[in-house]
PDB file of C-alpha atoms in Angstrom:
ATOM      1  CA  MET H 256      34.351  74.434   8.418  1.00 62.00           C
ATOM      2  CA  ARG H 257      36.537  74.487  11.532  1.00 59.00           C
ATOM      3  CA  ILE H 258      39.561  75.643   9.501  1.00 61.00           C
ATOM      4  CA  ARG H 259      37.510  78.474   8.072  1.00 64.00           C
ATOM      5  CA  HIS H 260      36.521  79.599  11.593  1.00 63.00           C
ATOM      6  CA  ILE H 261      40.165  79.569  12.650  1.00 62.00           C
ATOM      7  CA  ALA H 262      41.185  81.687   9.663  1.00 62.00           C
ATOM      8  CA  ILE H 263      38.379  84.174  10.365  1.00 72.00           C
ATOM      9  CA  PHE H 264      39.330  84.363  14.028  1.00 66.00           C
ATOM     10  CA  SER H 265      42.989  84.959  13.157  1.00 63.00           C
ATOM     11  CA  ALA H 266      42.098  87.729  10.718  1.00 66.00           C
ATOM     12  CA  ALA H 267      39.844  89.341  13.337  1.00 67.00           C
ATOM     13  CA  VAL H 268      42.562  89.301  15.959  1.00 61.00           C
ATOM     14  CA  LEU H 269      45.101  90.763  13.557  1.00 62.00           C
ATOM     15  CA  THR H 270      42.665  93.449  12.446  1.00 69.00           C
ATOM     16  CA  GLY H 271      41.855  94.322  16.043  1.00 63.00           C
ATOM     17  CA  ALA H 272      45.516  94.630  16.881  1.00 58.00           C
ATOM     18  CA  LEU H 273      46.178  96.905  13.945  1.00 59.00           C
ATOM     19  CA  ALA H 274      43.144  99.018  14.701  1.00 60.00           C
ATOM     20  CA  GLY H 275      44.235  99.402  18.284  1.00 58.00           C
ATOM     21  CA  SER H 276      47.617 100.564  17.218  1.00 56.00           C
ATOM     22  CA  LEU H 277      46.095 103.126  14.892  1.00 55.00           C
ATOM     23  CA  VAL H 278      43.562 104.488  17.424  1.00 54.00           C
ATOM     24  CA  GLY H 279      46.071 105.462  20.015  1.00 55.00           C
ATOM     25  CA  PRO H 280      49.757 105.645  20.086  1.00 54.00           C
ATOM     26  CA  ARG H 281      51.386 102.798  21.885  1.00 55.00           C
ATOM     27  CA  PRO H 282      54.933 102.044  22.609  1.00 66.00           C
ATOM     28  CA  ALA H 283      56.710 100.230  19.756  1.00 74.00           C
ATOM     29  CA  GLU H 284      57.931  97.549  22.101  1.00 79.00           C
ATOM     30  CA  ALA H 285      54.380  96.671  23.215  1.00 78.00           C
ATOM     31  CA  VAL H 286      53.149  96.549  19.654  1.00 76.00           C
ATOM     32  CA  ALA H 287      56.019  94.275  18.650  1.00 82.00           C
ATOM     33  CA  ARG H 288      55.305  91.993  21.580  1.00 82.00           C
ATOM     34  CA  GLU H 289      51.637  91.709  20.651  1.00 82.00           C
ATOM     35  CA  LEU H 290      52.544  91.012  17.042  1.00 84.00           C
ATOM     36  CA  ILE H 291      54.925  88.257  18.107  1.00 88.00           C
ATOM     37  CA  GLU H 292      52.241  86.706  20.352  1.00 84.00           C
ATOM     38  CA  LEU H 293      49.685  87.011  17.582  1.00 86.00           C
ATOM     39  CA  GLN H 294      52.095  85.313  15.174  1.00 85.00           C
ATOM     40  CA  ARG H 295      52.689  82.549  17.703  1.00 86.00           C
ATOM     41  CA  ASP H 296      48.924  82.050  18.103  1.00 85.00           C
ATOM     42  CA  VAL H 297      48.427  81.891  14.332  1.00 86.00           C
ATOM     43  CA  THR H 298      51.286  79.391  14.058  1.00 87.00           C
ATOM     44  CA  SER H 299      49.705  77.276  16.814  1.00 84.00           C
ATOM     45  CA  LEU H 300      46.322  77.415  15.097  1.00 85.00           C
ATOM     46  CA  LEU H 301      47.841  76.332  11.782  1.00 86.00           C
ATOM     47  CA  GLN H 302      49.632  73.441  13.511  1.00 86.00           C
ATOM     48  CA  GLY H 303      46.348  72.398  15.122  1.00 85.00           C
ATOM     49  CA  GLN H 304      44.702  72.550  11.728  1.00 82.00           C
ATOM     50  CA  LYS H 305      47.432  70.326  10.301  1.00 83.00           C
ATOM     51  CA  ASP H 306      47.107  67.837  13.201  1.00 84.00           C
ATOM     52  CA  LEU H 307      43.335  67.751  12.785  1.00 86.00           C
ATOM     53  CA  ALA H 308      43.674  67.044   9.059  1.00 82.00           C
ATOM     54  CA  THR H 309      46.132  64.226   9.811  1.00 85.00           C
ATOM     55  CA  GLN H 310      43.783  62.724  12.415  1.00 85.00           C
ATOM     56  CA  VAL H 311      40.825  62.899  10.023  1.00 83.00           C
ATOM     57  CA  THR H 312      42.863  61.131   7.336  1.00 84.00           C
ATOM     58  CA  GLN H 313      43.882  58.379   9.766  1.00 84.00           C
ATOM     59  CA  ASP H 314      40.295  57.928  10.980  1.00 82.00           C
ATOM     60  CA  HIS H 315      39.095  57.712   7.386  1.00 81.00           C
ATOM     61  CA  THR H 316      41.702  55.022   6.622  1.00 85.00           C
ATOM     62  CA  VAL H 317      40.687  52.995   9.687  1.00 84.00           C
ATOM     63  CA  MET H 318      36.991  53.250   8.812  1.00 83.00           C
ATOM     64  CA  LYS H 319      37.676  52.197   5.240  1.00 84.00           C
ATOM     65  CA  THR H 320      39.600  49.151   6.469  1.00 85.00           C
ATOM     66  CA  LEU H 321      36.795  48.191   8.849  1.00 85.00           C
ATOM     67  CA  VAL H 322      34.176  48.525   6.099  1.00 84.00           C
ATOM     68  CA  GLU H 323      36.240  46.349   3.749  1.00 84.00           C
ATOM     69  CA  GLN H 324      36.684  43.699   6.460  1.00 84.00           C
ATOM     70  CA  SER H 325      32.947  43.724   7.207  1.00 81.00           C
ATOM     71  CA  SER H 326      32.185  43.361   3.498  1.00 80.00           C
ATOM     72  CA  ASP H 327      34.563  40.378   3.247  1.00 81.00           C
ATOM     73  CA  ASN H 328      32.944  38.741   6.287  1.00 85.00           C
ATOM     74  CA  VAL H 329      29.471  39.221   4.802  1.00 84.00           C
ATOM     75  CA  ASN H 330      30.587  37.678   1.512  1.00 84.00           C
ATOM     76  CA  LYS H 331      32.123  34.705   3.318  1.00 85.00           C
ATOM     77  CA  LEU H 332      28.953  34.233   5.362  1.00 81.00           C
ATOM     78  CA  GLY H 333      26.872  34.356   2.171  1.00 80.00           C
ATOM     79  CA  ALA H 334      29.063  31.705   0.554  1.00 83.00           C
ATOM     80  CA  THR H 335      28.794  29.513   3.662  1.00 84.00           C
ATOM     81  CA  MET H 336      25.000  29.862   3.702  1.00 81.00           C
ATOM     82  CA  SER H 337      24.812  28.965  -0.007  1.00 78.00           C
ATOM     83  CA  SER H 338      26.937  25.870   0.588  1.00 79.00           C
ATOM     84  CA  LEU H 339      24.787  24.867   3.572  1.00 81.00           C
ATOM     85  CA  GLN H 340      21.594  25.358   1.568  1.00 76.00           C
ATOM     86  CA  LYS H 341      22.956  23.178  -1.229  1.00 76.00           C
ATOM     87  CA  SER H 342      23.893  20.474   1.287  1.00 76.00           C
ATOM     88  CA  VAL H 343      20.371  20.537   2.744  1.00 73.00           C
ATOM     89  CA  GLN H 344      18.867  20.268  -0.744  1.00 70.00           C
ATOM     90  CA  ASP H 345      21.135  17.310  -1.560  1.00 70.00           C
ATOM     91  CA  VAL H 346      20.114  15.561   1.656  1.00 69.00           C
ATOM     92  CA  GLN H 347      16.442  16.134   0.884  1.00 62.00           C
ATOM     93  CA  ALA H 348      16.884  14.828  -2.644  1.00 58.00           C
ATOM     94  CA  ASN H 349      18.636  11.661  -1.461  1.00 64.00           C
ATOM     95  CA  SER H 350      16.437  10.999   1.570  1.00 60.00           C
ATOM     96  CA  GLY H 351      13.660   9.380  -0.471  1.00 57.00           C
ATOM     97  CA  ALA H 352      16.021   6.913  -2.181  1.00 56.00           C
ATOM     98  CA  ARG H 353      17.708   6.110   1.126  1.00 62.00           C
ATOM     99  CA  LEU H 354      14.384   5.459   2.823  1.00 64.00           C
ATOM    100  CA  ASP H 355      13.343   3.125   0.004  1.00 64.00           C
ATOM    101  CA  THR H 356      16.630   1.228   0.307  1.00 63.00           C
ATOM    102  CA  MET H 357      16.244   0.958   4.077  1.00 66.00           C
ATOM    103  CA  SER H 358      12.656  -0.230   3.633  1.00 66.00           C
ATOM    104  CA  THR H 359      13.812  -2.956   1.237  1.00 68.00           C
ATOM    105  CA  GLN H 360      16.497  -4.062   3.675  1.00 64.00           C
ATOM    106  CA  VAL H 361      14.042  -4.168   6.583  1.00 66.00           C
ATOM    107  CA  GLN H 362      11.621  -6.203   4.496  1.00 66.00           C
ATOM    108  CA  GLY H 363      14.440  -8.567   3.611  1.00 68.00           C
ATOM    109  CA  LEU H 364      15.275  -9.077   7.271  1.00 68.00           C
ATOM    110  CA  SER H 365      11.604  -9.556   8.083  1.00 66.00           C
ATOM    111  CA  ASP H 366      11.287 -12.170   5.368  1.00 70.00           C
ATOM    112  CA  ASN H 367      14.352 -13.945   6.695  1.00 66.00           C
ATOM    113  CA  LEU H 368      12.639 -14.166  10.066  1.00 68.00           C
ATOM    114  CA  GLU H 369       9.395 -15.382   8.497  1.00 65.00           C
ATOM    115  CA  GLU H 370      11.303 -17.979   6.514  1.00 67.00           C
ATOM    116  CA  ILE H 371      13.040 -19.256   9.646  1.00 74.00           C
ATOM    117  CA  LYS H 372       9.709 -19.473  11.470  1.00 62.00           C
ATOM    118  CA  SER H 373       8.186 -21.326   8.514  1.00 65.00           C
ATOM    119  CA  ARG H 374      11.063 -23.785   8.417  1.00 69.00           C
ATOM    120  CA  LEU H 375      10.809 -24.389  12.161  1.00 71.00           C
ATOM    121  CA  GLY H 376       7.091 -25.076  11.801  1.00 64.00           C
ATOM    122  CA  LYS H 377       7.677 -27.500   8.956  1.00 69.00           C
ATOM    123  CA  LEU H 378      10.477 -29.254  10.822  1.00 72.00           C
ATOM    124  CA  ASN H 379       8.168 -29.607  13.786  1.00 62.00           C
ATOM    125  CA  GLN H 380       5.497 -31.107  11.528  1.00 65.00           C
ATOM    126  CA  GLN H 381       8.021 -33.511  10.037  1.00 70.00           C
ATOM    127  CA  LEU H 382       9.019 -34.600  13.539  1.00 66.00           C
ATOM    128  CA  VAL H 383       5.368 -35.188  14.398  1.00 62.00           C
ATOM    129  CA  ASP H 384       4.874 -37.222  11.203  1.00 66.00           C
ATOM    130  CA  LEU H 385       8.016 -39.209  11.926  1.00 66.00           C
ATOM    131  CA  GLN H 386       6.844 -39.899  15.453  1.00 57.00           C
ATOM    132  CA  ASN H 387       3.468 -41.062  14.154  1.00 60.00           C
ATOM    133  CA  SER H 388       5.211 -43.360  11.659  1.00 63.00           C
ATOM    134  CA  VAL H 389       7.346 -44.860  14.417  1.00 57.00           C
ATOM    135  CA  GLN H 390       4.262 -45.393  16.584  1.00 55.00           C
ATOM    136  CA  SER H 391       2.484 -47.035  13.665  1.00 57.00           C
ATOM    137  CA  LEU H 392       5.416 -49.383  13.077  1.00 55.00           C
ATOM    138  CA  ASP H 393       5.556 -50.177  16.780  1.00 53.00           C
ATOM    139  CA  ALA H 394       1.848 -50.965  16.711  1.00 54.00           C
ATOM    140  CA  LYS H 395       2.275 -53.337  13.760  1.00 55.00           C
ATOM    141  CA  ILE H 396       5.209 -55.060  15.404  1.00 52.00           C
ATOM    142  CA  SER H 397       3.271 -55.495  18.609  1.00 50.00           C
ATOM    143  CA  GLY H 398       0.299 -56.898  16.661  1.00 50.00           C
ATOM    144  CA  THR H 399      -2.120 -54.051  17.435  1.00 44.00           C
ATOM    145  CA  SER H 400      -3.850 -51.667  15.044  1.00 41.00           C
ATOM    146  CA  PRO H 401      -2.394 -48.169  14.503  1.00 41.00           C
ATOM    147  CA  ALA H 402      -3.598 -45.546  16.892  1.00 41.00           C
ATOM    148  CA  THR H 403      -6.272 -43.159  15.663  1.00 41.00           C
ATOM    149  CA  GLY H 404      -4.869 -39.950  14.162  1.00 42.00           C
ATOM    150  CA  THR H 405      -1.428 -41.369  13.284  1.00 40.00           C
ATOM    151  CA  ALA H 406       0.093 -40.701   9.900  1.00 40.00           C
ATOM    152  CA  ASN H 407       0.057 -43.185   7.060  1.00 42.00           C
ATOM    153  CA  PRO H 408       3.210 -45.267   7.507  1.00 38.00           C
ATOM    154  CA  THR H 409       3.764 -45.439   3.767  1.00 38.00           C
ATOM    155  CA  ALA H 410       3.724 -41.677   3.355  1.00 39.00           C
ATOM    156  CA  SER H 411       7.020 -39.835   3.516  1.00 39.00           C
ATOM    157  CA  PRO H 412       7.393 -37.278   6.312  1.00 37.00           C
ATOM    158  CA  GLY H 413       6.323 -33.792   5.335  1.00 38.00           C
ATOM    159  CA  ALA H 414       4.774 -34.950   2.029  1.00 37.00           C
ATOM    160  CA  ALA H 415       1.393 -33.357   2.814  1.00 36.00           C
ATOM    161  CA  LYS H 416       2.640 -29.852   2.010  1.00 38.00           C
ATOM    162  CA  PRO H 417       5.383 -28.703  -0.360  1.00 38.00           C
ATOM    163  CA  THR H 418       8.171 -26.716   1.198  1.00 37.00           C
ATOM    164  CA  ALA H 419      10.477 -24.064  -0.180  1.00 37.00           C
ATOM    165  CA  SER H 420      13.310 -26.608  -0.280  1.00 36.00           C
ATOM    166  CA  ALA H 421      11.360 -29.519  -1.663  1.00 35.00           C
ATOM    167  CA  GLY H 422      12.420 -29.062  -5.285  1.00 37.00           C
ATOM    168  CA  SER H 423      10.190 -28.255  -8.212  1.00 37.00           C
ATOM    169  CA  SER H 424       6.430 -28.750  -8.217  1.00 38.00           C
ATOM    170  CA  PRO H 425       4.683 -30.829 -10.936  1.00 37.00           C
ATOM    171  CA  SER H 426       3.933 -27.618 -12.872  1.00 54.00           C
ATOM    172  CA  SER H 427       7.506 -26.302 -12.599  1.00 60.00           C
ATOM    173  CA  PRO H 428      10.257 -27.163 -15.085  1.00 66.00           C
ATOM    174  CA  ALA H 429      12.583 -29.927 -14.067  1.00 69.00           C
ATOM    175  CA  VAL H 430      15.466 -28.647 -12.006  1.00 74.00           C
ATOM    176  CA  PRO H 431      18.695 -29.194 -13.949  1.00 74.00           C
ATOM    177  CA  SER H 432      21.372 -31.308 -12.370  1.00 75.00           C
ATOM    178  CA  GLY H 433      23.643 -29.270 -10.136  1.00 75.00           C
ATOM    179  CA  ALA H 434      21.208 -26.333  -9.879  1.00 79.00           C
ATOM    180  CA  PRO H 435      21.011 -24.610  -6.470  1.00 87.00           C
ATOM    181  CA  SER H 436      18.226 -25.651  -4.144  1.00 90.00           C
ATOM    182  CA  ALA H 437      15.236 -23.423  -3.467  1.00 91.00           C
ATOM    183  CA  ASP H 438      16.619 -22.477  -0.054  1.00 92.00           C
ATOM    184  CA  THR H 439      20.004 -21.563  -1.513  1.00 92.00           C
ATOM    185  CA  LEU H 440      18.556 -19.433  -4.323  1.00 93.00           C
ATOM    186  CA  TYR H 441      16.181 -17.565  -2.030  1.00 95.00           C
ATOM    187  CA  SER H 442      18.762 -16.955   0.713  1.00 93.00           C
ATOM    188  CA  ASN H 443      21.346 -15.765  -1.808  1.00 94.00           C
ATOM    189  CA  GLY H 444      18.787 -13.464  -3.410  1.00 94.00           C
ATOM    190  CA  LEU H 445      17.914 -11.877  -0.061  1.00 93.00           C
ATOM    191  CA  ARG H 446      21.558 -11.453   0.825  1.00 94.00           C
ATOM    192  CA  ASP H 447      22.397  -9.798  -2.483  1.00 94.00           C
ATOM    193  CA  ILE H 448      19.392  -7.452  -2.546  1.00 94.00           C
ATOM    194  CA  THR H 449      20.101  -6.205   0.979  1.00 92.00           C
ATOM    195  CA  SER H 450      23.745  -5.573   0.049  1.00 92.00           C
ATOM    196  CA  GLY H 451      22.802  -3.656  -3.113  1.00 93.00           C
ATOM    197  CA  LYS H 452      23.882  -6.330  -5.665  1.00 94.00           C
ATOM    198  CA  TYR H 453      20.667  -5.886  -7.615  1.00 96.00           C
ATOM    199  CA  ASP H 454      21.632  -7.547 -10.906  1.00 96.00           C
ATOM    200  CA  LEU H 455      22.829 -10.689  -9.151  1.00 96.00           C
ATOM    201  CA  ALA H 456      19.760 -10.765  -6.894  1.00 96.00           C
ATOM    202  CA  ARG H 457      17.459 -10.399  -9.924  1.00 96.00           C
ATOM    203  CA  SER H 458      19.056 -13.424 -11.597  1.00 95.00           C
ATOM    204  CA  GLU H 459      18.684 -15.506  -8.423  1.00 95.00           C
ATOM    205  CA  PHE H 460      15.030 -14.616  -7.887  1.00 96.00           C
ATOM    206  CA  GLN H 461      14.254 -15.255 -11.564  1.00 96.00           C
ATOM    207  CA  ASP H 462      15.822 -18.712 -11.264  1.00 95.00           C
ATOM    208  CA  TYR H 463      13.813 -19.313  -8.121  1.00 96.00           C
ATOM    209  CA  LEU H 464      10.567 -18.493  -9.921  1.00 96.00           C
ATOM    210  CA  LYS H 465      11.643 -20.597 -12.898  1.00 94.00           C
ATOM    211  CA  TYR H 466      12.256 -23.795 -10.936  1.00 94.00           C
ATOM    212  CA  TYR H 467      10.275 -23.313  -7.705  1.00 94.00           C
ATOM    213  CA  ALA H 468       7.260 -21.259  -8.781  1.00 92.00           C
ATOM    214  CA  ASP H 469       4.777 -23.194  -6.594  1.00 89.00           C
ATOM    215  CA  THR H 470       6.632 -22.967  -3.296  1.00 92.00           C
ATOM    216  CA  ASP H 471       5.572 -20.849  -0.348  1.00 89.00           C
ATOM    217  CA  LEU H 472       8.157 -18.135  -0.983  1.00 93.00           C
ATOM    218  CA  ALA H 473       7.539 -17.672  -4.701  1.00 95.00           C
ATOM    219  CA  SER H 474       5.418 -14.565  -4.108  1.00 95.00           C
ATOM    220  CA  ASN H 475       8.261 -13.071  -2.075  1.00 95.00           C
ATOM    221  CA  ALA H 476      10.694 -13.677  -4.930  1.00 96.00           C
ATOM    222  CA  GLN H 477       8.265 -12.004  -7.343  1.00 97.00           C
ATOM    223  CA  PHE H 478       7.884  -9.016  -5.007  1.00 97.00           C
ATOM    224  CA  TYR H 479      11.652  -8.568  -4.767  1.00 97.00           C
ATOM    225  CA  LEU H 480      11.925  -8.410  -8.547  1.00 97.00           C
ATOM    226  CA  GLY H 481       9.689  -5.350  -8.265  1.00 97.00           C
ATOM    227  CA  GLU H 482      11.846  -3.925  -5.460  1.00 97.00           C
ATOM    228  CA  ILE H 483      14.988  -4.319  -7.552  1.00 97.00           C
ATOM    229  CA  ALA H 484      13.415  -2.488 -10.490  1.00 97.00           C
ATOM    230  CA  TYR H 485      12.152   0.270  -8.166  1.00 97.00           C
ATOM    231  CA  SER H 486      15.597   0.704  -6.606  1.00 95.00           C
ATOM    232  CA  GLN H 487      17.122   0.998 -10.079  1.00 96.00           C
ATOM    233  CA  LYS H 488      14.449   3.586 -11.020  1.00 95.00           C
ATOM    234  CA  THR H 489      13.019   1.472 -13.859  1.00 97.00           C
ATOM    235  CA  TYR H 490       9.544   2.230 -12.592  1.00 97.00           C
ATOM    236  CA  ASP H 491       7.630   0.780 -15.553  1.00 97.00           C
ATOM    237  CA  VAL H 492       9.276  -2.608 -14.953  1.00 97.00           C
ATOM    238  CA  ALA H 493       8.578  -2.283 -11.218  1.00 97.00           C
ATOM    239  CA  VAL H 494       4.854  -1.710 -11.872  1.00 97.00           C
ATOM    240  CA  ALA H 495       4.687  -4.869 -13.996  1.00 97.00           C
ATOM    241  CA  GLU H 496       6.494  -6.960 -11.352  1.00 97.00           C
ATOM    242  CA  TYR H 497       4.269  -5.729  -8.513  1.00 97.00           C
ATOM    243  CA  GLU H 498       1.209  -6.405 -10.658  1.00 97.00           C
ATOM    244  CA  LYS H 499       2.272 -10.064 -10.966  1.00 97.00           C
ATOM    245  CA  VAL H 500       2.291 -10.345  -7.177  1.00 96.00           C
ATOM    246  CA  LEU H 501      -1.248  -8.953  -6.987  1.00 97.00           C
ATOM    247  CA  ASN H 502      -2.586 -11.152  -9.815  1.00 96.00           C
ATOM    248  CA  ASN H 503      -0.712 -14.435  -9.340  1.00 96.00           C
ATOM    249  CA  TYR H 504      -0.505 -14.722  -5.550  1.00 96.00           C
ATOM    250  CA  PRO H 505      -3.859 -13.652  -4.036  1.00 93.00           C
ATOM    251  CA  LYS H 506      -2.978 -15.145  -0.625  1.00 91.00           C
ATOM    252  CA  SER H 507       0.527 -13.685  -0.354  1.00 93.00           C
ATOM    253  CA  PHE H 508       1.375 -11.527   2.642  1.00 90.00           C
ATOM    254  CA  LYS H 509       3.192  -9.262   0.179  1.00 95.00           C
ATOM    255  CA  LEU H 510      -0.066  -7.908  -1.262  1.00 96.00           C
ATOM    256  CA  ALA H 511      -0.060  -4.742   0.849  1.00 96.00           C
ATOM    257  CA  PRO H 512       3.552  -3.710   0.153  1.00 97.00           C
ATOM    258  CA  ALA H 513       3.194  -4.664  -3.522  1.00 97.00           C
ATOM    259  CA  ARG H 514       0.156  -2.417  -3.970  1.00 97.00           C
ATOM    260  CA  LEU H 515       1.820   0.409  -2.032  1.00 97.00           C
ATOM    261  CA  LYS H 516       5.006   0.306  -4.107  1.00 97.00           C
ATOM    262  CA  LYS H 517       3.014  -0.061  -7.325  1.00 97.00           C
ATOM    263  CA  GLY H 518       1.225   3.187  -6.478  1.00 97.00           C
ATOM    264  CA  MET H 519       4.490   4.966  -5.726  1.00 97.00           C
ATOM    265  CA  ALA H 520       6.060   3.702  -8.957  1.00 97.00           C
ATOM    266  CA  LEU H 521       3.079   4.995 -10.951  1.00 97.00           C
ATOM    267  CA  ILE H 522       3.493   8.406  -9.329  1.00 97.00           C
ATOM    268  CA  GLU H 523       7.186   8.398 -10.252  1.00 97.00           C
ATOM    269  CA  LEU H 524       6.130   7.688 -13.855  1.00 96.00           C
ATOM    270  CA  GLY H 525       3.921  10.780 -13.779  1.00 96.00           C
ATOM    271  CA  GLN H 526       0.692   8.752 -13.623  1.00 97.00           C
ATOM    272  CA  LYS H 527      -0.568  10.533 -10.530  1.00 95.00           C
ATOM    273  CA  THR H 528      -4.243   9.559 -10.861  1.00 95.00           C
ATOM    274  CA  ALA H 529      -3.490   5.834 -11.121  1.00 96.00           C
ATOM    275  CA  GLY H 530      -0.917   6.034  -8.338  1.00 96.00           C
ATOM    276  CA  VAL H 531      -3.309   7.836  -5.976  1.00 96.00           C
ATOM    277  CA  ARG H 532      -5.948   5.211  -6.705  1.00 96.00           C
ATOM    278  CA  GLU H 533      -3.559   2.414  -5.632  1.00 97.00           C
ATOM    279  CA  LEU H 534      -2.592   4.280  -2.447  1.00 97.00           C
ATOM    280  CA  ARG H 535      -6.241   4.744  -1.547  1.00 96.00           C
ATOM    281  CA  GLU H 536      -6.764   1.016  -2.057  1.00 96.00           C
ATOM    282  CA  VAL H 537      -3.970   0.338   0.428  1.00 96.00           C
ATOM    283  CA  VAL H 538      -5.663   2.570   3.016  1.00 96.00           C
ATOM    284  CA  LYS H 539      -8.991   0.871   2.343  1.00 95.00           C
ATOM    285  CA  ARG H 540      -7.827  -2.767   2.346  1.00 95.00           C
ATOM    286  CA  TYR H 541      -5.042  -2.775   4.922  1.00 96.00           C
ATOM    287  CA  PRO H 542      -5.988  -0.372   7.746  1.00 95.00           C
ATOM    288  CA  GLY H 543      -3.615  -0.116  10.678  1.00 95.00           C
ATOM    289  CA  THR H 544      -0.626  -1.560   8.818  1.00 94.00           C
ATOM    290  CA  GLU H 545       2.723   0.046   8.101  1.00 95.00           C
ATOM    291  CA  GLU H 546       1.688   0.232   4.442  1.00 96.00           C
ATOM    292  CA  ASP H 547      -1.466   2.115   5.475  1.00 96.00           C
ATOM    293  CA  ARG H 548       0.664   4.661   7.347  1.00 96.00           C
ATOM    294  CA  ARG H 549       3.027   5.157   4.428  1.00 96.00           C
ATOM    295  CA  ALA H 550       0.180   5.466   1.935  1.00 96.00           C
ATOM    296  CA  ARG H 551      -1.503   8.137   4.070  1.00 96.00           C
ATOM    297  CA  ALA H 552       1.782  10.047   4.376  1.00 96.00           C
ATOM    298  CA  LYS H 553       2.283   9.969   0.599  1.00 96.00           C
ATOM    299  CA  LEU H 554      -1.277  11.139  -0.065  1.00 96.00           C
ATOM    300  CA  LYS H 555      -0.750  13.997   2.373  1.00 95.00           C
ATOM    301  CA  GLU H 556       2.489  14.899   0.615  1.00 95.00           C
ATOM    302  CA  LEU H 557       0.605  14.987  -2.703  1.00 94.00           C
ATOM    303  CA  ALA H 558      -2.078  17.199  -1.098  1.00 93.00           C
ATOM    304  CA  VAL H 559      -4.920  14.832  -2.036  1.00 93.00           C
ATOM    305  CA  SER H 560      -7.652  13.413   0.179  1.00 92.00           C
ATOM    306  CA  ILE H 561      -7.568   9.911   1.620  1.00 88.00           C
ATOM    307  CA  THR H 562     -10.932   9.098   0.052  1.00 85.00           C
ATOM    308  CA  PRO H 563     -12.015  10.265  -3.418  1.00 79.00           C
ATOM    309  CA  THR H 564     -14.273  13.300  -3.458  1.00 71.00           C
ATOM    310  CA  ARG H 565     -17.645  12.971  -5.085  1.00 65.00           C
TER     311      ARG H 565
END
């Protein structure tokens, strides 16, 4: 548009000059001078037009480069966002399995502590029984009757209650010669399950239940068989193992976690109704416990009520 205006202006000036020369006679020298100036002006205008065209071309090139760079940056940002989104999804997908593994490890450590406390209590009782036996022997040697409340001198210390390391019970199969003790099997099983050696831990806990089924820690060994199956995602096996804890060990302190994990395993199997029923039982039977908190959180995640609607 600007070039067109320049051309029109140049034509007008030239026309005006010619018309002026035709209207009145002017000296030839003056006319020649005006023509030279007019030619110089036209040449200047054409050079300006050329410079303007060059500048426009350069500006267009710069703008094109900037647009291409912006497009590349947007594409790179989109790729980065996609990668970040995938990483977040992977973390979310793995968080549940990691939490279950951490829960198993924490339970293993807790059981180790409970086992140590149980052993200390039993050692203390054995010391008391031994002291009573010594007092009874002293009384016999001195010719007096045993003091009231002392243990039977013919009874072995600690015989009143079986311990986890006391060998097999009358209803358990005979322990083969050279077999690990109950303490060794249980400790090795805990160590291997917390370090992720599930197949080895399963074998050790199965041996424990085979030879020491009537000891205090048998229910723990049964529970950990369920934990191993749950960690390996064989949820049908896990349900069966947890069910044995609930049915065979009614006084076990593993009842709450066994029922909780049974419910979660049922949900993983797609049996939502049965799983929700078990989680509601946990809330009902074990209020205020860690299992109660986890059951409530899972029910909330499933968008179902804590209590069944009528």
